[in-house]
């Protein structure tokens, strides 16, 4: 996306992880320490699951607004437009949010012309089960790279039948009026970190995703529809006692092309206690108070997107 003739600054240093290579576990650890973000290739998610879900999503988002609104408002699941959360955050976006573990009522989509709820359900289930499997592989590689036993210390939280994971389809329509904005940045989804353990994102070939680097600058991530992007979430930051950092990211609207993204947020069961792992501490003090995922989620839902949600759970160093 070019703004007023100024090309977007793309960040070409996104760590690239080839899951088929034996040294990938150490590269993933390094990426989580330095950026909290990396790109995955040679993954096991079948292409047909990706294309099937994308075509179902396009069918839905192409429907008239009055039709789509029959699947909303989000409670928190269902269809939402412009509004993000309950605390006044807005963006140039529409979305569908579904729960991956409890039974989500896909009949919400039944009255929308041309949209078959069973097709959406099947496409989401196939896609999510494949992406969840990949997320668990990545978490097990992380545990190995950190020399933590057992190696399923993180992945078991996603595999648990009570795992509180969600799946989100975001659609950012093109916005030709962007040129009217003084800084040409129309926010599609405002800056935030993800509160869960791990997020796995796939989008179409449209730019918009930006990450905040340690130097305080926002950089655009080059789009790649064949790969997945993985984010460290707040909960993983806590479990590694701050060794891994949850990355702040946002999405800018595009003036010309629509952007479709699919994100799996892998979360622990609601009753799971989140605290730094003893095996990683080695005499260090814990930077965080222990909390349950339910407590953290409840607290996070009360905040604005850009707020530092973890600050309430940090231990104050004794002066």
C-alpha positions in Angstrom: 0.0 0.0 0.0 1.5 3.3 -1.0 0.5 6.3 1.0 0.7 9.7 -0.8 3.5 8.2 -2.9 5.4 7.0 0.2 6.0 3.3 0.0 5.3 1.2 3.1 8.4 0.3 5.1 8.4 -3.5 4.9 10.3 -5.4 7.6 12.4 -8.0 5.8 13.9 -9.4 9.0 10.9 -11.5 10.0 12.4 -14.8 11.3 11.6 -17.6 8.8 11.2 -21.1 10.3 11.2 -24.2 8.1 9.4 -26.7 10.3 11.0 -29.6 8.3 14.5 -28.6 9.4 16.1 -30.2 12.5 17.5 -27.0 13.8 14.2 -25.1 13.8 13.5 -25.5 17.5 16.5 -23.3 18.4 15.5 -20.7 15.7 12.0 -20.6 17.1 13.3 -19.9 20.6 15.6 -17.1 19.3 12.6 -15.6 17.4 10.4 -15.7 20.5 13.1 -13.9 22.5 13.9 -11.3 19.9 10.6 -10.5 18.3 7.8 -12.7 19.8 6.9 -13.3 16.1 7.9 -15.5 13.2 6.8 -17.0 9.9 6.4 -20.7 9.3 6.9 -22.6 6.1 6.8 -26.3 5.2 3.9 -26.7 7.6 1.5 -29.6 7.7 -1.8 -27.7 7.1 -3.4 -28.9 3.8 -3.8 -26.2 1.2 -7.4 -27.4 0.4 -8.4 -26.6 4.1 -7.1 -23.0 3.6 -8.7 -22.4 0.3 -12.0 -24.0 1.3 -12.3 -21.8 4.4 -11.3 -18.7 2.5 -13.9 -19.3 -0.1 -16.6 -19.8 2.6 -15.5 -16.6 4.3 -15.6 -14.6 1.1 -19.1 -15.9 0.4 -20.2 -14.7 3.8 -18.4 -11.3 3.8 -19.7 -10.6 0.3 -23.3 -10.8 1.6 -25.3 -7.5 2.1 -24.7 -6.0 5.6 -28.3 -6.5 6.6 -27.9 -10.2 5.9 -24.6 -10.5 7.8 -26.0 -8.7 10.8 -28.4 -11.7 11.3 -25.3 -13.6 12.6 -24.6 -10.9 15.2 -24.2 -9.0 17.4 -21.2 -10.9 18.8 -22.0 -12.2 22.4 -18.9 -12.5 22.3 -19.3 -15.1 19.4 -20.9 -14.3 16.1 -20.6 -11.4 13.6 -19.3 -8.0 14.4 -18.8 -4.8 12.4 -16.5 -1.8 13.1 -16.7 -2.3 16.9 -13.8 -4.3 18.6 -14.6 -5.4 22.1 -16.9 -3.5 24.5 -14.6 -0.6 25.5 -14.8 1.9 22.7 -12.3 0.4 20.2 -13.3 0.8 16.6 -11.6 -0.3 13.3 -12.2 -0.5 9.6 -13.1 -4.2 10.0 -15.8 -6.8 10.1 -15.3 -10.2 11.7 -16.7 -13.6 12.8 -15.6 -15.0 16.2 -16.3 -18.6 17.1 -15.4 -20.8 20.0 -13.3 -23.8 18.9 -14.1 -26.1 21.8 -17.6 -25.6 23.0 -20.5 -26.0 20.6 -20.9 -22.8 18.6 -24.3 -22.2 17.2 -23.7 -22.1 13.4 -27.4 -21.8 12.8 -26.8 -18.1 13.3 -25.7 -18.2 9.6 -28.7 -20.2 8.4 -30.9 -17.3 7.4 -28.2 -15.6 5.3 -28.8 -15.9 1.6 -26.4 -18.2 -0.2 -24.5 -19.1 3.0 -24.7 -22.7 4.2 -23.9 -23.0 7.9 -22.9 -26.6 7.6 -20.2 -25.7 5.0 -18.8 -23.0 7.3 -18.8 -25.3 10.3 -17.0 -28.1 8.3 -14.5 -25.6 6.8 -13.7 -24.1 10.2 -13.4 -27.5 12.0 -11.0 -28.9 9.4 -8.9 -25.8 9.3 -8.8 -25.3 13.1 -7.9 -28.9 13.8 -4.9 -28.8 11.4 -3.7 -25.4 12.6 -4.1 -26.5 16.3 -1.9 -29.5 15.5 0.8 -27.3 14.0 0.6 -24.9 17.0 1.1 -27.8 19.4 4.1 -29.0 17.3 5.6 -25.5 17.6 5.0 -25.3 21.3 6.7 -28.7 21.8 9.7 -27.5 19.7 9.8 -24.5 22.0 9.8 -26.7 25.1 12.6 -28.8 23.6 14.6 -25.7 22.6 14.3 -24.4 26.2 15.2 -27.9 27.5 11.9 -28.2 29.5 10.5 -31.6 30.4 7.9 -32.8 29.7 7.9 -31.4 26.1 4.1 -31.1 26.2 4.2 -28.6 29.0 2.7 -25.9 26.8 0.9 -28.0 24.1 -1.1 -30.0 26.6 -3.0 -26.7 27.5 -4.2 -26.5 23.9 -4.9 -30.2 23.7 -7.0 -30.2 26.9 -10.7 -30.7 26.0 -11.5 -27.7 28.2 -8.9 -25.5 26.4 -10.4 -22.0 25.9 -9.3 -21.4 22.3 -11.1 -19.1 19.8 -11.0 -18.6 16.1 -11.5 -15.4 14.3 -12.1 -14.4 10.6 -11.3 -10.8 10.0 -12.3 -8.9 6.8 -10.9 -5.5 6.1 -12.7 -3.9 3.2 -10.8 -1.6 0.9 -11.1 2.1 1.9 -10.5 4.4 -1.1 -10.9 7.5 1.2 -7.7 6.7 3.1 -5.9 9.6 1.2 -8.1 12.1 3.2 -6.4 11.1 6.5 -3.6 13.4 7.5 -1.1 10.5 8.2 -2.8 8.1 5.7 -3.1 5.5 8.4 -6.6 4.2 8.8 -6.7 1.6 11.6 -8.2 -1.7 10.7 -7.4 -3.3 14.1 -5.7 -1.2 16.7 -2.4 -2.0 18.4 -2.6 -4.8 21.0 -0.9 -8.0 22.2 -2.8 -11.3 22.2 -3.6 -12.5 25.8 -3.5 -16.3 25.0 -0.5 -18.6 24.8 0.0 -18.6 21.0 -1.7 -17.1 17.9 -1.5 -18.5 14.4 -2.4 -16.1 11.6 -2.9 -16.7 7.9 -4.0 -13.9 5.5 -4.5 -13.4 1.8 -1.9 -11.5 -0.3 -2.8 -8.0 1.0 -0.5 -6.0 3.2 -1.7 -4.3 6.4 -0.2 -6.3 9.3 2.4 -4.3 11.3 4.6 -5.2 14.3 6.2 -2.9 16.8 9.9 -3.5 17.0 12.0 -2.8 20.1 13.3 0.4 18.6 9.7 1.8 18.9 9.0 1.8 15.1 6.1 0.1 13.4 7.0 -2.0 10.4 4.8 -3.7 7.9 5.1 -7.5 7.5 5.3 -8.5 3.8 2.1 -10.5 3.1 2.4 -14.2 2.2 -0.7 -16.3 1.6 1.1 -19.6 1.7 2.8 -19.3 5.1 1.6 -18.8 8.7 2.7 -16.1 11.1 3.0 -17.0 14.8 2.7 -14.6 17.7 3.8 -15.1 21.3 0.8 -14.4 23.6 0.8 -12.7 27.0 0.3 -16.1 28.8 3.4 -17.6 27.2 5.4 -14.5 28.2 4.4 -15.1 31.8 5.1 -18.9 31.6 8.6 -18.1 30.4 9.0 -15.3 33.0 9.5 -12.7 30.4 12.1 -14.6 28.4 9.6 -14.6 25.4 7.8 -11.3 24.6 4.3 -11.0 23.4 4.5 -8.8 20.3 2.5 -5.6 19.9 0.8 -5.6 16.5 -1.9 -3.8 14.5 -3.5 -3.8 11.1 -3.9 -0.8 8.8 -6.7 -0.6 6.2 -5.7 -0.8 2.6 -6.9 1.7 0.0 -7.2 -0.7 -2.9 -7.6 -4.4 -1.8 -9.6 -6.2 0.8 -7.7 -8.2 3.4 -9.0 -11.5 4.8 -7.2 -13.0 7.8 -7.8 -16.2 9.8 -6.5 -16.4 13.4 -6.4 -19.3 15.7 -5.8 -18.2 19.4 -4.6 -21.1 21.4 -5.7 -20.6 25.0 -5.5 -22.7 28.2 -8.5 -24.0 30.2 -10.2 -21.3 32.2 -9.1 -22.8 35.6 -5.5 -23.2 34.5 -3.0 -21.4 36.7 -0.6 -19.2 34.7 2.8 -18.6 36.3 6.5 -18.8 35.3 7.6 -22.4 35.0 9.9 -23.5 37.9 12.3 -25.2 35.5 13.0 -21.9 33.8 13.6 -19.9 36.9 17.1 -21.1 38.0 17.2 -18.8 41.0 15.5 -15.9 39.3 12.6 -14.2 41.0 9.2 -14.5 39.4 8.2 -11.3 37.6 4.5 -12.1 37.8 1.9 -13.0 40.3 0.2 -16.3 39.7 -3.3 -16.0 38.1 -5.8 -18.2 36.4 -6.6 -17.8 32.7 -10.2 -16.9 33.7 -8.9 -14.0 35.9 -6.6 -12.7 33.2 -9.2 -13.0 30.5 -11.8 -11.2 32.6 -9.3 -8.5 33.3 -8.2 -8.2 29.7 -11.8 -7.9 28.5 -12.2 -4.7 30.6 -9.3 -2.9 28.9 -8.8 -1.0 25.7 -6.8 -2.7 23.0 -3.7 -0.7 23.5 -3.5 -1.1 27.3 -0.7 -3.1 28.8 -2.9 -5.8 30.3 -0.1 -7.6 32.1 0.9 -4.6 34.2 -1.8 -5.5 36.8 -0.2 -8.9 37.3 3.5 -7.9 37.5 5.2 -8.1 40.8 6.6 -4.8 42.0 10.3 -5.1 42.6 11.2 -4.3 46.2 13.2 -1.0 46.2 
